Short mmCIF file of C-alpha atoms (C1' of nucleotides) in Angstrom, two decimals:
data_model
loop_
_atom_site.label_atom_id
_atom_site.label_comp_id
_atom_site.label_asym_id
_atom_site.label_seq_id
_atom_site.Cartn_x
_atom_site.Cartn_y
_atom_site.Cartn_z
CA MET A 794 0.00 0.00 0.00
CA THR A 795 2.98 2.30 0.46
CA GLY A 796 3.22 3.17 -3.18
CA ALA A 797 -0.52 3.60 -3.68
CA PRO A 798 -1.93 6.98 -4.62
CA PRO A 799 -2.61 9.17 -1.56
CA ALA A 800 -6.37 9.29 -2.15
CA LEU A 801 -6.60 5.51 -2.28
CA ARG A 802 -4.42 5.21 0.80
CA ARG A 803 -6.75 7.44 2.74
CA LEU A 804 -9.92 5.61 1.71
CA ALA A 805 -8.37 2.23 2.40
CA SER A 806 -7.40 3.40 5.88
CA LEU A 807 -11.01 4.15 6.81
CA ALA A 808 -12.51 0.67 6.43
CA PRO A 809 -11.75 -2.64 4.71
CA LEU A 810 -12.19 -2.44 0.94
CA ASP A 811 -13.43 -5.34 -1.16
CA THR A 812 -12.10 -6.09 -4.63
CA TRP A 813 -14.97 -4.30 -6.34
CA SER A 814 -14.28 -1.14 -4.40
CA PHE A 815 -10.60 -1.23 -5.24
CA GLU A 816 -11.43 -1.55 -8.90
CA ALA A 817 -14.06 1.16 -8.72
CA ILE A 818 -11.59 3.52 -7.09
CA ASP A 819 -8.91 2.69 -9.64
CA ALA A 820 -11.35 3.32 -12.45
CA ALA A 821 -12.42 6.61 -10.93
CA LEU A 822 -8.86 7.78 -10.34
CA ALA A 823 -8.15 7.13 -14.00
CA LYS A 824 -10.86 9.66 -14.85
CA SER A 825 -9.23 12.44 -12.83
CA GLN A 826 -9.52 15.96 -14.17
CA LYS A 827 -7.16 18.81 -13.48
CA ILE A 828 -8.49 22.05 -12.05
CA ARG A 829 -6.37 25.15 -11.83
CA ARG A 830 -5.55 27.09 -8.69
CA ARG A 831 -8.15 29.56 -7.37
CA ARG A 832 -11.11 27.98 -9.11
CA ASP A 833 -14.38 27.19 -7.35
CA ILE A 834 -15.43 23.54 -7.30
CA LEU A 835 -18.74 24.33 -5.54
CA GLY A 836 -20.49 27.65 -5.05
CA GLU A 837 -22.37 28.49 -1.87
CA GLY A 838 -26.10 28.11 -2.45
CA LYS A 839 -25.69 26.36 -5.80
CA PRO A 840 -26.85 22.80 -6.55
CA ILE A 841 -24.37 19.95 -6.15
CA ALA A 842 -24.18 17.61 -9.12
CA GLY A 843 -22.60 14.67 -7.31
CA ALA A 844 -19.91 13.67 -4.88
CA GLN A 845 -16.33 14.02 -5.98
CA LEU A 846 -13.05 12.70 -4.68
CA LEU A 847 -10.06 14.98 -4.27
CA VAL A 848 -7.15 13.09 -5.83
CA ARG A 849 -4.27 15.53 -5.64
CA GLY A 850 -3.68 19.05 -4.32
CA TRP A 851 -5.36 21.17 -1.68
CA ALA A 852 -8.75 22.84 -1.63
CA ALA A 853 -10.75 24.59 1.08
CA ARG A 854 -14.27 25.25 2.20
CA VAL A 855 -14.73 28.97 2.66
CA LYS A 856 -17.34 31.62 3.43
CA ILE A 857 -16.89 35.16 2.20
CA PHE A 858 -18.68 38.16 3.68
CA ALA A 859 -20.18 40.94 1.62
CA ASP A 860 -17.58 43.31 3.10
CA GLY A 861 -14.67 41.06 2.10
CA ARG A 862 -14.02 39.28 5.35
CA ARG A 863 -13.19 35.64 4.73
CA GLN A 864 -13.35 32.53 6.87
CA PHE A 865 -11.88 29.21 5.85
CA LEU A 866 -13.99 26.44 7.36
CA SER A 867 -11.75 23.49 6.60
CA PHE A 868 -9.03 22.34 4.28
CA LEU A 869 -9.59 19.52 1.82
CA LEU A 870 -6.72 17.09 1.28
CA PRO A 871 -6.14 14.15 -1.07
CA GLY A 872 -8.65 11.39 -0.40
CA ASP A 873 -11.25 13.80 0.98
CA LEU A 874 -14.76 13.89 -0.45
CA VAL A 875 -16.25 17.04 -1.91
CA GLY A 876 -20.00 17.49 -2.11
CA TYR A 877 -20.97 14.17 -0.57
CA CYS A 878 -24.61 14.63 0.53
CA ARG A 879 -27.43 12.20 1.24
CA GLN A 880 -30.43 14.51 0.97
CA PRO A 881 -32.15 14.95 -2.41
CA ALA A 882 -31.36 18.03 -4.51
CA PRO A 883 -28.52 19.17 -2.26
CA LEU A 884 -27.28 22.76 -2.23
CA ALA A 885 -23.73 23.67 -1.27
CA VAL A 886 -23.65 25.40 2.11
CA SER A 887 -20.18 26.76 1.51
CA THR A 888 -17.99 27.56 -1.42
CA VAL A 889 -15.22 25.05 -2.16
CA THR A 890 -12.20 26.58 -3.83
CA THR A 891 -8.86 25.21 -4.95
CA LEU A 892 -5.73 26.41 -3.17
CA THR A 893 -3.36 24.66 -5.59
CA GLU A 894 -3.79 22.97 -8.90
CA VAL A 895 -5.94 19.98 -8.09
CA GLU A 896 -7.12 16.69 -9.55
CA ILE A 897 -10.61 15.44 -8.81
CA CYS A 898 -12.73 12.56 -10.03
CA PRO A 899 -16.32 11.45 -9.48
CA ALA A 900 -16.57 9.57 -6.20
CA PRO A 901 -16.95 5.85 -7.00
CA ASP A 902 -20.14 4.23 -5.77
CA THR A 903 -20.17 0.65 -4.53
CA ALA A 904 -21.97 -0.87 -1.56
CA ALA A 905 -18.76 -1.46 0.40
CA LEU A 906 -17.85 2.20 0.08
CA ASP A 907 -20.90 3.27 2.09
CA THR A 908 -19.03 2.55 5.29
CA VAL A 909 -15.92 4.29 4.02
CA TYR A 910 -17.92 7.40 3.17
CA ALA A 911 -19.73 7.29 6.49
CA MET A 912 -16.37 7.19 8.24
CA SER A 913 -15.13 10.02 6.11
CA ALA A 914 -18.17 12.13 6.92
CA ALA A 915 -17.82 11.39 10.63
CA LEU A 916 -14.17 12.45 10.56
CA GLU A 917 -15.07 15.60 8.70
CA GLU A 918 -17.58 16.50 11.39
CA ALA A 919 -15.04 15.79 14.12
CA TYR A 920 -12.55 18.14 12.48
CA LEU A 921 -15.21 20.83 12.15
CA LEU A 922 -15.77 20.57 15.89
CA GLU A 923 -12.02 20.87 16.42
CA GLN A 924 -12.08 24.03 14.32
CA ILE A 925 -14.85 25.48 16.49
CA VAL A 926 -12.85 24.80 19.62
CA ARG A 927 -9.76 26.40 18.09
CA LEU A 928 -11.59 29.58 17.18
CA GLY A 929 -13.66 29.80 20.32
CA ARG A 930 -11.30 29.07 23.14
CA MET A 931 -7.69 28.83 22.03
CA SER A 932 -4.97 31.46 22.00
CA ALA A 933 -3.29 32.37 18.73
CA MET A 934 -0.38 30.03 19.43
CA GLU A 935 -2.61 27.14 20.40
CA ARG A 936 -4.65 27.58 17.24
CA ILE A 937 -1.55 27.25 15.12
CA TYR A 938 -0.29 24.18 16.93
CA SER A 939 -3.73 22.61 16.78
CA LEU A 940 -4.17 23.20 13.06
CA PHE A 941 -0.71 21.89 12.20
CA LEU A 942 -1.32 18.77 14.27
CA GLU A 943 -4.62 18.20 12.52
CA LEU A 944 -2.99 18.55 9.11
CA HIS A 945 -0.20 16.23 10.21
CA GLU A 946 -2.71 13.63 11.35
CA ARG A 947 -4.85 13.85 8.22
CA LEU A 948 -1.97 13.91 5.75
CA SER A 949 -0.35 10.92 7.42
CA ARG A 950 -3.47 8.87 6.59
CA ALA A 951 -2.81 9.57 2.92
CA GLY A 952 0.91 8.86 3.30
CA LEU A 953 1.85 12.47 2.70
CA VAL A 954 3.93 13.00 5.85
CA THR A 955 7.64 12.39 5.55
CA GLN A 956 10.02 12.70 8.49
CA THR A 957 7.57 14.62 10.68
CA GLY A 958 7.20 17.20 7.95
CA PHE A 959 4.67 17.87 5.24
CA ASP A 960 4.13 20.22 2.33
CA MET A 961 1.63 22.96 3.10
CA PRO A 962 0.74 25.33 0.28
CA LEU A 963 -0.88 27.93 2.55
CA THR A 964 0.11 31.57 2.78
CA GLN A 965 0.11 33.34 6.13
CA GLU A 966 -2.92 35.23 4.88
CA ILE A 967 -4.80 31.96 4.37
CA LEU A 968 -3.69 30.64 7.76
CA GLY A 969 -5.01 33.85 9.28
CA ASP A 970 -8.37 33.50 7.59
CA ALA A 971 -8.59 29.91 8.77
CA LEU A 972 -7.60 30.66 12.36
CA GLY A 973 -9.50 33.89 12.92
CA LEU A 974 -6.31 35.95 13.05
CA THR A 975 -4.48 38.44 10.83
CA ALA A 976 -1.60 37.49 8.59
CA VAL A 977 0.64 39.82 10.61
CA HIS A 978 -0.14 38.02 13.82
CA ILE A 979 0.36 34.62 12.19
CA ASN A 980 3.77 35.80 11.08
CA ARG A 981 4.77 36.81 14.60
CA MET A 982 3.48 33.62 16.17
CA LEU A 983 5.27 31.42 13.63
CA GLN A 984 8.50 33.19 14.45
CA ASP A 985 7.95 32.73 18.17
CA ALA A 986 7.28 29.04 17.60
CA ARG A 987 10.40 28.67 15.51
CA ARG A 988 12.50 30.48 18.09
CA ALA A 989 11.05 28.15 20.72
CA GLY A 990 12.32 25.25 18.58
CA LEU A 991 8.88 23.69 18.22
CA LEU A 992 8.34 23.89 14.49
CA GLU A 993 9.53 25.46 11.32
CA VAL A 994 7.63 26.73 8.30
CA THR A 995 9.74 27.41 5.25
CA GLY A 996 9.00 27.43 1.58
CA GLY A 997 5.70 25.62 1.68
CA ARG A 998 6.89 22.95 4.06
CA VAL A 999 6.12 22.43 7.76
CA GLN A 1000 8.45 20.59 10.14
CA LEU A 1001 7.02 19.55 13.50
CA TYR A 1002 10.04 18.56 15.53
CA ASP A 1003 8.06 16.66 18.15
CA PRO A 1004 4.38 16.23 17.29
CA LEU A 1005 3.64 14.30 20.47
CA ALA A 1006 5.13 17.01 22.67
CA LEU A 1007 3.21 19.65 20.78
CA ALA A 1008 -0.01 17.66 21.20
CA GLY A 1009 0.70 17.30 24.90
CA GLN A 1010 1.28 21.00 25.25
CA ILE A 1011 -2.21 21.86 24.03
CA GLY A 1012 -3.92 18.71 25.33
CA ARG A 1013 -4.80 17.35 21.92
CA GLU A 1014 -5.75 13.73 21.32
CA PRO A 1015 -5.92 12.08 17.91
CA VAL A 1016 -9.44 12.15 16.47
CA ARG A 1017 -11.38 8.87 16.74
CA VAL A 1018 -14.89 8.33 15.46
CA ALA A 1019 -15.28 4.56 15.72
CA ASP A 1020 -14.27 1.82 18.09
CA VAL A 1021 -12.44 -0.10 15.41
CA LEU A 1022 -9.52 2.26 15.22
CA PRO A 1023 -9.16 3.47 11.67
CA THR A 1024 -5.39 3.58 11.46
CA ALA A 1025 -3.22 4.82 8.70
CA SER A 1026 -2.26 1.80 6.62
CA PRO A 1027 1.01 0.34 7.91
CA ASP A 1028 4.04 0.80 5.70
CA MET B 682 -49.95 20.42 12.47
CA THR B 683 -50.11 23.51 14.66
CA GLY B 684 -50.93 21.57 17.78
CA ALA B 685 -48.43 18.78 17.10
CA PRO B 686 -45.51 18.21 19.46
CA PRO B 687 -42.49 20.41 18.58
CA ALA B 688 -40.25 17.45 17.76
CA LEU B 689 -42.78 16.04 15.32
CA ARG B 690 -43.30 19.46 13.77
CA ARG B 691 -39.61 19.79 13.12
CA LEU B 692 -39.23 16.35 11.54
CA ALA B 693 -42.33 16.84 9.40
CA SER B 694 -40.91 20.13 8.15
CA LEU B 695 -37.80 18.45 6.75
CA ALA B 696 -39.40 16.10 4.24
CA PRO B 697 -42.78 14.52 3.51
CA LEU B 698 -43.67 11.81 6.03
CA ASP B 699 -45.63 8.69 5.14
CA THR B 700 -48.20 7.14 7.46
CA TRP B 701 -45.75 4.58 8.80
CA SER B 702 -43.30 7.28 9.77
CA PHE B 703 -45.98 9.27 11.55
CA GLU B 704 -46.96 6.23 13.53
CA ALA B 705 -43.36 5.33 14.26
CA ILE B 706 -42.70 8.84 15.55
CA ASP B 707 -45.84 8.80 17.66
CA ALA B 708 -44.85 5.46 19.13
CA ALA B 709 -41.34 6.71 19.86
CA LEU B 710 -42.57 9.93 21.47
CA ALA B 711 -44.75 7.85 23.76
CA LYS B 712 -41.58 6.17 25.05
CA SER B 713 -39.97 9.49 26.05
CA GLN B 714 -37.82 9.48 29.13
CA LYS B 715 -37.08 12.46 31.34
CA ILE B 716 -33.49 13.44 32.03
CA ARG B 717 -32.60 16.02 34.64
CA ARG B 718 -30.69 19.22 34.06
CA ARG B 719 -26.89 19.02 33.87
CA ARG B 720 -26.71 15.35 32.98
CA ASP B 721 -24.59 13.97 30.15
CA ILE B 722 -26.43 12.15 27.39
CA LEU B 723 -23.20 11.23 25.56
CA GLY B 724 -19.60 11.35 26.76
CA GLU B 725 -16.73 12.37 24.51
CA GLY B 726 -14.84 9.29 23.36
CA LYS B 727 -17.48 6.85 24.64
CA PRO B 728 -19.49 4.47 22.42
CA ILE B 729 -22.90 5.59 21.15
CA ALA B 730 -25.67 3.06 21.71
CA GLY B 731 -28.08 4.44 19.14
CA ALA B 732 -29.62 7.59 17.77
CA GLN B 733 -32.03 9.47 19.99
CA LEU B 734 -34.56 12.19 19.37
CA LEU B 735 -34.73 15.23 21.62
CA VAL B 736 -38.40 15.66 22.44
CA ARG B 737 -38.46 18.55 24.90
CA GLY B 738 -35.92 20.89 26.50
CA TRP B 739 -32.49 22.09 25.51
CA ALA B 740 -29.15 20.26 25.39
CA ALA B 741 -25.75 21.18 24.00
CA ARG B 742 -22.67 19.65 22.46
CA VAL B 743 -19.65 20.78 24.41
CA LYS B 744 -15.89 20.27 24.70
CA ILE B 745 -14.15 20.88 28.00
CA PHE B 746 -10.42 21.51 28.31
CA ALA B 747 -8.25 19.98 31.01
CA ASP B 748 -7.74 23.47 32.45
CA GLY B 749 -11.47 24.15 32.68
CA ARG B 750 -12.00 26.17 29.52
CA ARG B 751 -15.27 25.24 27.87
CA GLN B 752 -16.59 25.57 24.33
CA PHE B 753 -20.17 24.91 23.38
CA LEU B 754 -20.24 23.57 19.83
CA SER B 755 -23.97 23.73 19.19
CA PHE B 756 -27.28 23.77 20.97
CA LEU B 757 -29.74 20.90 20.61
CA LEU B 758 -33.43 21.81 20.38
CA PRO B 759 -36.66 19.77 20.26
CA GLY B 760 -36.75 17.63 17.14
CA ASP B 761 -32.96 17.45 16.88
CA LEU B 762 -31.18 14.12 16.70
CA VAL B 763 -28.56 13.09 19.22
CA GLY B 764 -25.95 10.49 18.35
CA TYR B 765 -27.11 9.81 14.80
CA CYS B 766 -24.13 8.12 13.11
CA ARG B 767 -23.80 5.88 10.08
CA GLN B 768 -20.41 4.34 10.71
CA PRO B 769 -20.18 1.06 12.68
CA ALA B 770 -19.26 1.19 16.39
CA PRO B 771 -19.47 4.99 16.60
CA LEU B 772 -17.75 6.96 19.34
CA ALA B 773 -19.03 10.34 20.50
CA VAL B 774 -16.70 13.12 19.37
CA SER B 775 -18.15 15.56 21.87
CA THR B 776 -19.99 15.43 25.13
CA VAL B 777 -23.73 16.11 24.95
CA THR B 778 -25.15 17.58 28.11
CA THR B 779 -28.60 18.77 29.14
CA LEU B 780 -29.13 22.47 29.80
CA THR B 781 -32.66 22.01 31.10
CA GLU B 782 -34.71 19.04 32.11
CA VAL B 783 -35.15 17.17 28.87
CA GLU B 784 -37.20 14.38 27.32
CA ILE B 785 -35.62 12.05 24.80
CA CYS B 786 -36.73 8.90 23.02
CA PRO B 787 -35.04 6.42 20.69
CA ALA B 788 -35.06 7.79 17.15
CA PRO B 789 -37.67 5.87 15.14
CA ASP B 790 -36.37 3.95 12.16
CA THR B 791 -38.40 3.65 8.97
CA ALA B 792 -37.30 3.85 5.36
CA ALA B 793 -39.05 7.18 4.75
CA LEU B 794 -37.19 8.72 7.67
CA ASP B 795 -33.82 8.22 5.95
CA THR B 796 -34.40 11.39 3.96
CA VAL B 797 -35.57 13.27 7.03
CA TYR B 798 -32.46 12.26 8.93
CA ALA B 799 -30.23 13.15 5.99
CA MET B 800 -31.82 16.60 5.89
CA SER B 801 -31.37 16.93 9.63
CA ALA B 802 -27.70 15.99 9.38
CA ALA B 803 -27.16 18.42 6.51
CA LEU B 804 -28.75 21.23 8.51
CA GLU B 805 -26.63 20.35 11.50
CA GLU B 806 -23.50 20.64 9.40
CA ALA B 807 -24.65 23.97 7.97
CA TYR B 808 -25.15 25.35 11.47
CA LEU B 809 -21.71 24.12 12.52
CA LEU B 810 -20.25 26.08 9.61
CA GLU B 811 -22.21 29.12 10.75
CA GLN B 812 -20.71 28.69 14.20
CA ILE B 813 -17.20 28.61 12.73
CA VAL B 814 -17.86 31.83 10.86
CA ARG B 815 -19.21 33.48 14.00
CA LEU B 816 -16.18 32.58 16.05
CA GLY B 817 -13.63 33.25 13.36
CA ARG B 818 -14.63 36.51 11.79
CA MET B 819 -17.48 38.23 13.62
CA SER B 820 -17.37 40.91 16.30
CA ALA B 821 -18.93 40.23 19.68
CA MET B 822 -22.15 41.99 18.69
CA GLU B 823 -22.41 40.17 15.39
CA ARG B 824 -21.91 36.83 17.11
CA ILE B 825 -24.82 37.51 19.41
CA TYR B 826 -27.14 38.63 16.61
CA SER B 827 -26.11 35.66 14.51
CA LEU B 828 -26.71 33.11 17.25
CA PHE B 829 -30.09 34.56 18.18
CA LEU B 830 -31.16 34.54 14.54
CA GLU B 831 -30.08 30.92 14.22
CA LEU B 832 -32.05 29.94 17.31
CA HIS B 833 -35.04 31.88 16.04
CA GLU B 834 -34.86 30.08 12.71
CA ARG B 835 -34.45 26.63 14.22
CA LEU B 836 -37.08 27.05 16.92
CA SER B 837 -39.60 28.33 14.41
CA ARG B 838 -39.35 25.00 12.57
CA ALA B 839 -40.54 23.31 15.74
CA GLY B 840 -43.25 25.91 16.29
CA LEU B 841 -41.54 27.30 19.37
CA VAL B 842 -41.40 30.94 18.29
CA THR B 843 -44.27 33.13 19.39
CA GLN B 844 -44.56 36.79 18.41
CA THR B 845 -40.91 37.11 17.33
CA GLY B 846 -39.83 35.88 20.73
CA PHE B 847 -38.69 32.56 22.14
CA ASP B 848 -37.72 31.01 25.43
CA MET B 849 -33.99 30.62 25.83
CA PRO B 850 -32.76 28.89 28.98
CA LEU B 851 -29.14 30.02 28.58
CA THR B 852 -27.15 31.99 31.14
CA GLN B 853 -24.77 34.70 30.01
CA GLU B 854 -21.98 32.35 31.05
CA ILE B 855 -23.24 29.71 28.62
CA LEU B 856 -23.67 32.27 25.85
CA GLY B 857 -20.08 33.33 26.46
CA ASP B 858 -18.80 29.78 26.22
CA ALA B 859 -20.75 29.31 22.99
CA LEU B 860 -19.60 32.55 21.40
CA GLY B 861 -15.96 32.59 22.47
CA LEU B 862 -16.50 35.53 24.82
CA THR B 863 -16.69 36.11 28.55
CA ALA B 864 -19.95 36.38 30.46
CA VAL B 865 -19.02 39.95 31.39
CA HIS B 866 -18.69 40.96 27.77
CA ILE B 867 -21.93 39.20 26.83
CA ASN B 868 -23.64 41.22 29.51
CA ARG B 869 -22.33 44.49 28.13
CA MET B 870 -23.21 43.66 24.55
CA LEU B 871 -26.74 42.57 25.47
CA GLN B 872 -27.27 45.89 27.18
CA ASP B 873 -25.95 47.79 24.17
CA ALA B 874 -28.30 45.82 21.93
CA ARG B 875 -31.24 46.52 24.17
CA ARG B 876 -30.40 50.22 24.32
CA ALA B 877 -30.21 50.20 20.53
CA GLY B 878 -33.76 48.82 20.53
CA LEU B 879 -32.79 45.70 18.58
CA LEU B 880 -33.62 42.96 21.04
CA GLU B 881 -34.38 42.22 24.62
CA VAL B 882 -33.36 39.32 26.82
CA THR B 883 -35.27 39.02 30.06
CA GLY B 884 -36.08 36.13 32.31
CA GLY B 885 -35.18 33.35 29.94
CA ARG B 886 -36.98 34.90 26.98
CA VAL B 887 -35.56 36.61 23.88
CA GLN B 888 -37.47 39.21 21.89
CA LEU B 889 -36.14 40.07 18.45
CA TYR B 890 -38.03 43.20 17.47
CA ASP B 891 -37.18 42.93 13.78
CA PRO B 892 -35.48 39.68 12.81
CA LEU B 893 -35.24 40.64 9.16
CA ALA B 894 -33.54 43.94 9.93
CA LEU B 895 -31.17 42.17 12.28
CA ALA B 896 -30.36 39.60 9.59
CA GLY B 897 -29.78 42.39 7.09
CA GLN B 898 -27.45 44.15 9.47
CA ILE B 899 -25.08 41.19 9.64
CA GLY B 900 -25.76 39.89 6.13
CA ARG B 901 -27.32 36.65 7.25
CA GLU B 902 -29.44 34.48 4.98
CA PRO B 903 -31.66 31.63 6.16
CA VAL B 904 -29.89 28.28 5.95
CA ARG B 905 -30.86 26.10 2.98
CA VAL B 906 -29.47 22.65 2.27
CA ALA B 907 -31.76 21.39 -0.49
CA ASP B 908 -33.46 22.80 -3.53
CA VAL B 909 -36.87 21.70 -2.34
CA LEU B 910 -37.13 24.32 0.33
CA PRO B 911 -37.73 22.63 3.66
CA THR B 912 -40.07 25.21 5.14
CA ALA B 913 -41.54 25.36 8.56
CA SER B 914 -44.98 23.80 8.33
CA PRO B 915 -47.58 26.50 7.64
CA ASP B 916 -49.94 27.33 10.47
"C1'" DC C 1174 13.86 44.33 -15.36
"C1'" DG C 1175 9.22 45.72 -13.45
"C1'" DT C 1176 5.34 43.99 -11.15
"C1'" DC C 1177 2.83 41.07 -8.07
"C1'" DT C 1178 2.57 38.30 -4.23
"C1'" DT C 1179 4.18 37.08 0.11
"C1'" DG C 1180 6.73 37.74 4.21
"C1'" DT C 1181 8.74 40.93 7.91
"C1'" DT C 1182 8.98 44.61 11.15
"C1'" DG C 1183 7.65 48.72 14.00
"C1'" DA C 1184 4.52 51.99 16.21
"C1'" DC C 1185 0.18 52.58 17.75
"C1'" DT C 1186 -4.79 51.17 18.69
"C1'" DA C 1187 -8.89 48.61 20.05
"C1'" DT C 1188 -11.63 44.89 21.24
"C1'" DG C 1189 -12.48 42.10 24.59
"C1'" DG C 1190 -10.49 39.87 29.09
"C1'" DT C 1191 -9.59 39.99 34.13
"C1'" DC C 1192 -10.51 40.89 38.70
"C1'" DA C 1193 -13.33 42.37 42.18
"C1'" DA C 1194 -17.31 43.98 44.42
"C1'" DG C 1195 -22.06 44.36 45.02
"C1'" DG C 1196 -27.04 43.51 43.91
"C1'" DC C 1197 -31.06 40.82 42.71
"C1'" DT C 1198 -34.01 36.68 42.81
"C1'" DC C 1199 -35.48 32.62 44.33
"C1'" DG C 1200 -35.63 28.45 46.89
"C1'" DT C 1201 -34.91 26.43 51.42
"C1'" DG C 1202 -35.01 25.85 56.14
"C1'" DG C 1203 -35.33 27.71 60.80
"C1'" DC D 995 -42.46 34.90 58.00
"C1'" DC D 996 -37.91 35.86 57.62
"C1'" DA D 997 -32.90 34.84 57.14
"C1'" DC D 998 -29.60 32.78 54.46
"C1'" DG D 999 -27.10 31.07 50.52
"C1'" DA D 1000 -26.52 29.91 45.68
"C1'" DG D 1001 -26.59 31.31 41.22
"C1'" DC D 1002 -26.87 34.86 38.10
"C1'" DC D 1003 -26.54 39.59 36.62
"C1'" DT D 1004 -24.30 44.22 36.71
"C1'" DT D 1005 -20.71 47.57 37.02
"C1'" DG D 1006 -16.05 49.73 37.31
"C1'" DA D 1007 -11.05 50.00 36.84
"C1'" DC D 1008 -7.40 48.22 34.66
"C1'" DC D 1009 -4.93 45.04 31.39
"C1'" DA D 1010 -3.51 42.04 27.35
"C1'" DT D 1011 -3.98 39.88 23.17
"C1'" DA D 1012 -4.42 40.66 18.75
"C1'" DG D 1013 -5.60 44.23 15.03
"C1'" DT D 1014 -4.35 48.19 12.05
"C1'" DC D 1015 -1.53 50.82 9.23
"C1'" DA D 1016 2.51 51.57 6.88
"C1'" DA D 1017 6.83 50.70 4.99
"C1'" DC D 1018 10.10 47.73 3.10
"C1'" DA D 1019 12.35 43.25 1.67
"C1'" DA D 1020 12.55 39.01 -0.95
"C1'" DG D 1021 11.33 36.06 -4.37
"C1'" DA D 1022 8.59 34.50 -8.41
"C1'" DC D 1023 7.33 35.23 -12.88
"C1'" DG D 1024 6.33 37.20 -17.12
#
DNA sequence: CGTCTTGTTGACTATGGTCAAGGCTCGTGG
DNA sequence: CCACGAGCCTTGACCATAGTCAACAAGACG
């Protein structure tokens, strides 16, 4: 599984996949389409055609105010679902926009994938709750640690963490709009964190020197949504 | 439908109900159990036995830090589902605690209710996103207006809004922990809002003098998750 | 090369937090 | 019937975290 595409790795880590599902995912991945940076995949209030699977690149759910204020709700990473809804005639409740060039494909649909998608949806909700806690009751520094640990955890499921570091194509402006802070303040906090020897952000890459210590410092536990621990696939 | 129980009114407003579903809901409501104030219905990290329906009273999803900080994630109102999950062996990702004495019953399970529950879950997600926006990018005053408008909208679905006002059993401390503010600041903002003639909070009851004007002031639109508008049942 | 985007830094400001005291209401028990 | 205490609300004085504004630097890219 080590060499498998990140999106497949993530899905396979959520629940056992049968042969049909593997083939369905392979077939879907082969139909991937490129989308350029800064394009909207879904528009707030517009109908959703069908669920899609993010294959490569980063996207984000975002709400934009009439006066220009912006709030990122969550980041979408390889293996995440976009527009997966179970009600009829669904409307997007937030815009989904690409942060990098991206590849997406229609989400494959087999019976065995129901559980995988349910797990995925449950995780998504858990991370939304984490985001609420960050914004509501954490200091600027804690918000940064918490977000980086979440990204670390989620990317490791897709096999995209290497040596405690990962690529993160987010500007300080975007981090600010995700964490309810200004880009200036993000900048200062990142420098403090670097000077404290806890992490480093350079050239689109994040290094967490000791993720467990960082998690301990802010009292963060890994997210779990089911009793059968959905682990990242072993290497 | 006007005289129907609030929980039934809410469910019926989400999607058409067939006769079986009506009967199943009636039968479930008859099995309601009382739970006292300040009791936990679900515990963070603990297994969830099955979905339940909140019949009467208020509850809340909450996360509590080791150092005592507290963040309310959402409020649960009559007709809301508690612990509705589609993955196997689900674990609660947040504590659910009662804010008043409450009645709950097992969530009835018929085929026609699948759509209702999907709508309910979609709405719940939409309100979580609204909460993120509040905490991330709104001023103290805007957060208060936004929350009250959300409660107004949700309670009206269950028929619990009378003359632009509704009962709200929340202390200023709880409002603070929901809105990422302190109780002291909530107090000051509520007084400013009252002096501005926009709303009044007295003795567990909220009066919004002009909900539409308030919504306009903060640029809020009613939440919609499907193209077939799920309206509150007409009186 | 210019231009655009992103990151960095400093000086100053403001929104909301903290701490502390006192008041009101209501339920309980003497 | 009244005294007491708990919980909640209110207010004031002071403080701190993060925001604003502005200028400049460093790359990236045509």
